[in-house]
Coordinates of N, CA, C and O in Angstrom, one line a residue:
M37 N -37.5 -14.0 9.4 CA -38.3 -13.3 10.1 C -38.3 -11.6 10.4 O -37.1 -11.5 10.2
A38 N -39.0 -11.2 10.3 CA -38.9 -9.3 10.3 C -38.4 -9.0 12.1 O -38.5 -10.1 12.8
Y39 N -37.3 -8.2 12.5 CA -37.6 -7.6 13.5 C -38.6 -6.1 14.2 O -38.9 -6.0 13.0
D40 N -38.2 -6.0 15.1 CA -39.1 -5.3 16.0 C -38.0 -3.6 15.8 O -37.5 -3.3 16.2
E41 N -38.0 -2.9 14.8 CA -37.5 -1.9 14.1 C -37.7 -0.9 15.3 O -36.5 0.1 15.6
G42 N -38.6 -0.9 16.5 CA -38.5 0.4 16.9 C -37.8 -0.5 18.5 O -37.4 1.0 18.3
L43 N -38.1 -1.0 19.0 CA -36.9 -1.3 19.4 C -35.5 -1.4 19.2 O -34.4 -0.5 20.2
A44 N -35.7 -1.3 18.1 CA -34.0 -1.7 17.5 C -33.3 -0.3 17.4 O -31.8 0.2 17.4
E45 N -34.5 0.4 16.8 CA -34.0 1.9 17.8 C -33.5 2.7 18.8 O -33.0 3.1 18.6
R46 N -34.3 2.0 19.3 CA -33.9 2.5 20.4 C -33.0 2.0 21.5 O -32.0 2.9 22.1
V47 N -32.5 1.2 20.8 CA -31.2 0.5 21.6 C -29.8 1.1 20.3 O -29.2 1.4 21.3
R48 N -30.0 1.7 19.2 CA -28.8 2.4 18.3 C -29.0 3.5 18.7 O -27.6 4.0 19.0
E49 N -29.6 4.1 19.8 CA -30.0 5.3 20.1 C -29.2 5.2 21.5 O -28.4 6.0 22.2
R50 N -29.1 3.9 22.5 CA -28.1 4.2 23.5 C -27.0 3.6 23.2 O -26.0 3.9 23.9
L51 N -26.7 3.1 22.3 CA -25.4 3.0 21.3 C -25.4 3.8 20.4 O -23.3 3.8 20.5
A52 N -25.5 5.0 20.6 CA -24.9 5.8 19.2 C -22.9 7.1 20.4 O -23.0 7.6 19.9
V53 N -24.2 7.0 21.6 CA -22.0 6.7 22.7 C -21.3 6.5 22.6 O -19.9 6.5 23.1
H54 N -21.5 5.1 22.2 CA -20.0 4.4 22.0 C -19.3 4.1 20.5 O -20.5 4.4 19.4
Q55 N -18.2 4.5 19.9 CA -17.5 4.2 18.9 C -17.8 3.3 18.5 O -17.4 2.1 19.3
D56 N -17.3 2.8 17.6 CA -16.6 0.6 17.2 C -18.0 0.3 17.4 O -18.0 -1.1 17.5
V57 N -19.9 0.5 17.3 CA -20.6 0.0 17.1 C -20.9 -0.2 15.5 O -20.9 1.0 14.7
T58 N -21.7 -1.9 15.5 CA -21.7 -1.3 14.2 C -23.0 -3.1 14.3 O -23.5 -3.6 14.8
E59 N -23.9 -3.0 12.5 CA -25.6 -3.9 12.8 C -25.5 -4.5 11.7 O -23.8 -4.4 10.8
K60 N -25.3 -6.0 12.1 CA -25.6 -7.3 11.2 C -26.9 -8.4 11.4 O -27.4 -8.0 12.5
K61 N -27.3 -8.1 9.9 CA -28.3 -8.9 10.2 C -28.3 -10.3 11.0 O -27.1 -10.9 10.0
M62 N -28.6 -11.0 12.3 CA -28.5 -12.2 12.3 C -29.6 -12.9 12.9 O -31.2 -12.4 13.5
F63 N -30.1 -14.6 13.3 CA -30.8 -14.8 14.0 C -32.0 -14.7 13.7 O -32.7 -13.9 14.3
G64 N -32.2 -13.6 12.8 CA -33.7 -13.5 12.3 C -33.7 -12.0 12.1 O -35.1 -12.0 12.3
G65 N -33.4 -11.3 12.8 CA -33.1 -9.9 13.7 C -31.8 -9.3 13.3 O -31.0 -9.5 12.0
I66 N -31.6 -8.2 14.1 CA -30.9 -7.6 14.2 C -29.6 -7.2 15.1 O -30.5 -7.4 16.3
A67 N -28.3 -7.9 15.3 CA -26.9 -7.7 16.0 C -26.2 -6.3 16.4 O -26.4 -5.7 15.5
F68 N -26.0 -6.5 17.3 CA -25.1 -4.4 17.4 C -23.5 -5.3 18.0 O -23.9 -5.7 19.1
L69 N -22.9 -4.8 17.4 CA -21.7 -5.5 17.4 C -20.5 -4.6 18.1 O -20.8 -3.2 17.4
Y70 N -20.4 -4.4 19.5 CA -18.9 -4.1 19.5 C -17.9 -4.7 19.1 O -17.3 -5.2 20.0
R71 N -16.8 -3.8 18.4 CA -15.5 -4.0 17.7 C -15.7 -5.0 17.7 O -15.1 -6.2 17.7
G72 N -17.0 -5.4 16.8 CA -16.9 -7.8 16.4 C -17.6 -8.4 16.8 O -17.5 -9.0 16.4
N73 N -17.5 -8.3 18.2 CA -18.6 -9.2 19.6 C -19.9 -8.8 19.5 O -19.9 -7.7 20.1
M74 N -20.6 -9.6 19.5 CA -22.0 -9.6 19.7 C -22.0 -9.0 20.9 O -22.0 -9.6 21.5
A75 N -22.7 -7.8 21.3 CA -23.5 -7.1 22.4 C -24.6 -7.5 23.0 O -25.0 -8.4 24.0
V76 N -25.9 -7.1 21.7 CA -27.4 -6.8 22.2 C -27.7 -7.3 20.6 O -27.1 -7.3 19.7
G77 N -28.5 -7.6 20.6 CA -29.5 -7.8 19.0 C -31.3 -8.0 19.6 O -31.4 -7.8 20.1
V78 N -31.9 -7.9 18.4 CA -33.2 -7.1 18.5 C -33.7 -8.3 17.7 O -33.1 -8.4 15.9
S79 N -34.8 -9.4 17.6 CA -35.8 -10.5 16.8 C -37.5 -10.0 17.3 O -37.4 -9.4 18.1
G80 N -38.2 -10.9 16.2 CA -39.6 -10.6 16.3 C -39.6 -9.0 16.1 O -38.9 -8.2 15.8
S81 N -41.0 -9.5 15.7 CA -41.2 -8.4 15.2 C -42.6 -7.1 15.6 O -43.0 -8.1 16.5
G82 N -43.3 -6.3 15.8 CA -43.9 -5.3 16.0 C -43.7 -5.0 18.0 O -42.5 -5.0 17.5
S83 N -45.0 -5.1 18.7 CA -44.9 -5.1 19.8 C -44.3 -6.3 20.3 O -43.7 -5.7 22.0
G84 N -44.0 -7.3 19.9 CA -43.2 -8.8 20.2 C -42.0 -8.7 19.8 O -41.9 -9.8 20.8
G85 N -41.7 -8.2 20.0 CA -39.5 -7.7 19.4 C -39.1 -8.3 20.8 O -39.6 -8.3 22.6
D86 N -38.1 -9.3 21.2 CA -36.8 -9.9 22.2 C -35.6 -9.5 21.5 O -35.2 -9.2 20.8
L87 N -35.6 -8.8 23.2 CA -33.8 -8.5 23.3 C -32.5 -9.2 23.0 O -33.0 -10.2 24.5
M88 N -31.9 -9.9 22.7 CA -30.7 -10.7 23.1 C -29.6 -10.1 23.2 O -29.2 -9.1 23.0
V89 N -29.7 -10.8 24.7 CA -28.0 -10.0 25.5 C -27.1 -11.1 25.9 O -27.5 -12.0 26.4
R90 N -25.8 -10.5 25.1 CA -24.9 -11.4 25.8 C -24.3 -11.1 26.6 O -23.8 -10.1 27.5
V91 N -24.8 -11.7 28.0 CA -24.3 -11.8 29.8 C -22.8 -11.7 29.7 O -22.7 -11.9 31.2
G92 N -23.1 -13.0 29.1 CA -21.3 -14.2 29.3 C -21.7 -15.5 30.5 O -22.7 -15.4 31.3
P93 N -21.4 -16.6 29.6 CA -21.7 -17.7 30.9 C -21.8 -17.1 32.7 O -22.6 -18.0 32.7
E94 N -20.5 -16.8 33.1 CA -20.7 -16.1 35.1 C -22.3 -15.1 35.3 O -22.3 -15.4 36.5
H95 N -22.7 -14.3 34.2 CA -23.8 -13.7 34.6 C -25.0 -14.6 34.2 O -25.9 -13.9 34.4
T96 N -25.5 -14.9 33.0 CA -25.9 -16.3 32.8 C -27.8 -16.5 33.9 O -28.5 -15.8 34.3
D97 N -27.0 -16.8 35.2 CA -28.4 -17.5 36.4 C -28.7 -16.3 37.0 O -30.0 -16.0 36.8
A98 N -28.1 -15.3 37.0 CA -28.1 -13.9 38.1 C -29.6 -13.6 36.5 O -30.0 -12.8 36.7
A99 N -28.5 -12.9 35.3 CA -29.7 -12.7 34.1 C -31.2 -13.3 34.1 O -32.0 -12.6 33.7
L100 N -31.2 -14.8 34.5 CA -32.3 -15.3 34.1 C -32.9 -15.3 35.3 O -34.4 -15.8 35.5
A101 N -32.9 -14.3 36.5 CA -33.4 -14.7 37.7 C -34.5 -13.4 37.5 O -35.1 -13.4 38.3
R102 N -34.4 -11.9 36.8 CA -34.6 -11.3 36.7 C -36.0 -11.0 35.4 O -35.7 -12.0 35.1
P103 N -37.0 -10.4 36.4 CA -38.6 -10.6 35.0 C -38.6 -10.2 33.8 O -36.8 -9.9 32.9
G104 N -39.2 -11.5 32.9 CA -39.5 -11.6 31.7 C -38.2 -12.1 31.0 O -37.5 -11.7 29.3
T105 N -37.2 -12.1 31.7 CA -36.1 -13.0 31.0 C -36.2 -15.1 30.5 O -37.1 -15.5 31.2
R106 N -35.2 -15.3 29.7 CA -35.5 -16.9 29.1 C -34.6 -17.2 28.5 O -33.5 -15.9 28.5
V107 N -33.8 -18.2 28.6 CA -32.5 -18.7 28.0 C -32.5 -19.0 26.6 O -33.8 -18.6 25.7
F108 N -31.6 -18.0 25.5 CA -31.6 -18.1 24.4 C -31.3 -19.8 23.8 O -30.5 -19.9 23.9
D109 N -32.6 -20.1 23.0 CA -32.5 -21.4 22.3 C -33.0 -21.5 20.9 O -33.9 -20.8 21.3
M110 N -32.1 -20.9 20.2 CA -32.4 -21.3 18.7 C -32.8 -22.5 17.9 O -33.5 -22.5 17.4
T111 N -32.2 -23.5 18.9 CA -31.5 -24.8 17.8 C -32.1 -25.7 18.8 O -31.4 -26.9 18.3
G112 N -32.7 -26.0 19.8 CA -32.8 -26.3 20.9 C -31.7 -26.8 21.8 O -31.7 -28.0 22.5
R113 N -30.4 -26.0 21.3 CA -29.4 -26.0 22.9 C -28.9 -25.1 23.2 O -28.8 -23.9 22.5
P114 N -29.4 -25.2 24.2 CA -30.1 -23.7 24.9 C -28.1 -22.6 24.7 O -27.2 -23.4 25.2
M115 N -27.6 -21.7 24.4 CA -26.6 -20.8 24.3 C -26.1 -20.3 26.1 O -27.0 -19.3 25.8
R116 N -25.6 -20.6 26.8 CA -24.9 -20.4 27.9 C -24.3 -18.7 27.5 O -23.6 -19.4 26.6
G117 N -24.5 -18.0 28.6 CA -24.1 -16.3 28.6 C -24.9 -15.9 27.5 O -24.2 -14.8 27.4
W118 N -26.3 -16.1 26.8 CA -26.4 -15.3 26.1 C -27.5 -15.5 26.5 O -28.6 -16.5 27.5
I119 N -29.0 -14.6 26.6 CA -30.8 -15.0 27.4 C -31.4 -13.3 26.3 O -30.6 -13.2 25.4
L120 N -32.6 -13.9 26.3 CA -33.7 -13.6 25.9 C -34.7 -12.3 26.4 O -34.4 -13.1 28.0
V121 N -34.8 -11.1 26.5 CA -35.6 -10.8 27.2 C -36.6 -10.0 27.0 O -36.7 -9.9 26.1
D122 N -37.8 -9.6 26.8 CA -39.1 -9.8 26.5 C -39.1 -8.7 26.4 O -39.2 -8.1 27.7
S123 N -39.6 -8.1 25.7 CA -40.3 -6.8 25.4 C -41.4 -5.6 26.3 O -41.1 -5.2 26.7
S124 N -42.0 -6.8 26.8 CA -43.0 -6.9 28.0 C -42.4 -5.6 29.2 O -42.9 -5.0 29.9
V125 N -40.8 -6.0 29.3 CA -40.0 -5.6 30.5 C -39.3 -4.1 30.3 O -38.7 -4.0 30.2
L126 N -39.3 -3.4 28.3 CA -38.2 -3.7 28.0 C -39.4 -1.6 27.9 O -38.7 -1.1 26.9
T127 N -40.6 -1.5 28.1 CA -41.4 -0.5 28.0 C -40.3 1.2 28.2 O -40.7 2.1 27.9
E128 N -39.7 0.7 29.5 CA -39.1 2.2 30.0 C -37.5 2.3 29.8 O -37.2 1.0 29.5
D129 N -37.5 3.4 28.9 CA -36.2 3.1 28.9 C -34.9 2.9 30.1 O -33.5 2.9 29.4
E130 N -35.2 3.3 30.5 CA -34.0 2.9 31.7 C -33.7 1.8 31.9 O -32.7 1.2 32.4
A131 N -34.7 0.4 32.4 CA -35.3 -0.8 31.7 C -34.5 -0.9 30.6 O -33.7 -2.2 30.9
L132 N -34.5 -1.3 29.4 CA -33.7 -1.2 28.3 C -32.5 -1.2 28.6 O -31.1 -1.4 28.2
G133 N -32.3 0.8 28.6 CA -30.7 0.8 28.9 C -30.1 -0.6 29.7 O -28.5 -0.1 29.7
Q134 N -30.6 -0.8 30.2 CA -29.6 -1.7 31.7 C -28.9 -2.3 31.1 O -27.9 -3.6 31.0
W135 N -29.9 -2.7 30.4 CA -30.0 -4.2 29.4 C -29.1 -4.4 28.3 O -28.0 -5.2 27.9
V136 N -28.6 -3.1 27.7 CA -27.7 -2.7 27.1 C -27.1 -2.4 27.1 O -25.2 -3.1 25.9
D137 N -27.0 -1.8 28.4 CA -25.4 -1.4 28.7 C -24.7 -2.5 29.4 O -23.5 -2.7 29.1
E138 N -25.0 -3.8 30.1 CA -24.6 -5.0 30.3 C -24.2 -5.8 29.8 O -23.4 -6.2 29.1
G139 N -24.4 -5.6 27.7 CA -24.3 -6.7 26.7 C -23.0 -5.8 26.3 O -22.5 -6.4 25.8
H140 N -23.3 -4.3 26.4 CA -21.8 -3.6 25.7 C -20.7 -4.4 26.7 O -19.6 -4.0 26.0
A141 N -21.1 -3.9 28.0 CA -19.9 -4.0 28.6 C -18.8 -5.3 28.8 O -17.9 -5.7 28.7
F142 N -20.1 -6.5 28.6 CA -19.7 -8.1 28.2 C -18.6 -8.2 26.6 O -18.0 -8.2 27.3
A143 N -19.6 -7.4 25.8 CA -18.5 -7.4 25.0 C -17.0 -6.4 25.0 O -16.4 -6.7 23.7
A144 N -17.2 -4.9 25.3 CA -15.9 -5.0 26.1 C -15.2 -5.5 25.9 O -13.9 -4.9 26.2
S145 N -15.1 -6.7 27.5 CA -14.4 -6.8 27.6 C -13.8 -8.8 27.2 O -12.9 -8.8 28.0
L146 N -14.1 -8.4 25.4 CA -13.6 -9.2 24.5 C -12.4 -8.6 23.8 O -12.7 -7.7 23.9
P147 N -11.8 -9.5 23.9 CA -11.0 -8.7 22.7 C -11.4 -8.3 21.2 O -12.2 -8.9 21.1
P148 N -11.4 -7.6 20.7 CA -11.7 -6.8 19.2 C -11.3 -7.9 18.6 O -10.2 -8.6 18.1
K149 N -12.3 -8.3 17.5 CA -12.0 -9.0 16.5 C -12.0 -8.3 14.6 O -12.5 -7.2 15.0

């Protein structure tokens, strides 16, 4: 599956201020890792791409209460601590930036890999 390159580029721009960010193809898309820990990722193609955000188990319920979010579930087993954000709520850079910053903050709270 291809991923939404436009959304990925917007994520790259937001993360460019941080050192130690790498990219890796994962989950049929592209993941952005901070010091080896996944922070966010992009899946889906065209304007239908989703943003995967690692928010941590303790923040999952609050994240899922926000518009355009759903549980990250690729295998029939939901992954607690991870959510998907629909591209329809990411059209504004501020909205995207908040999610990217949230994923980065969680990844930064983990020990480097």
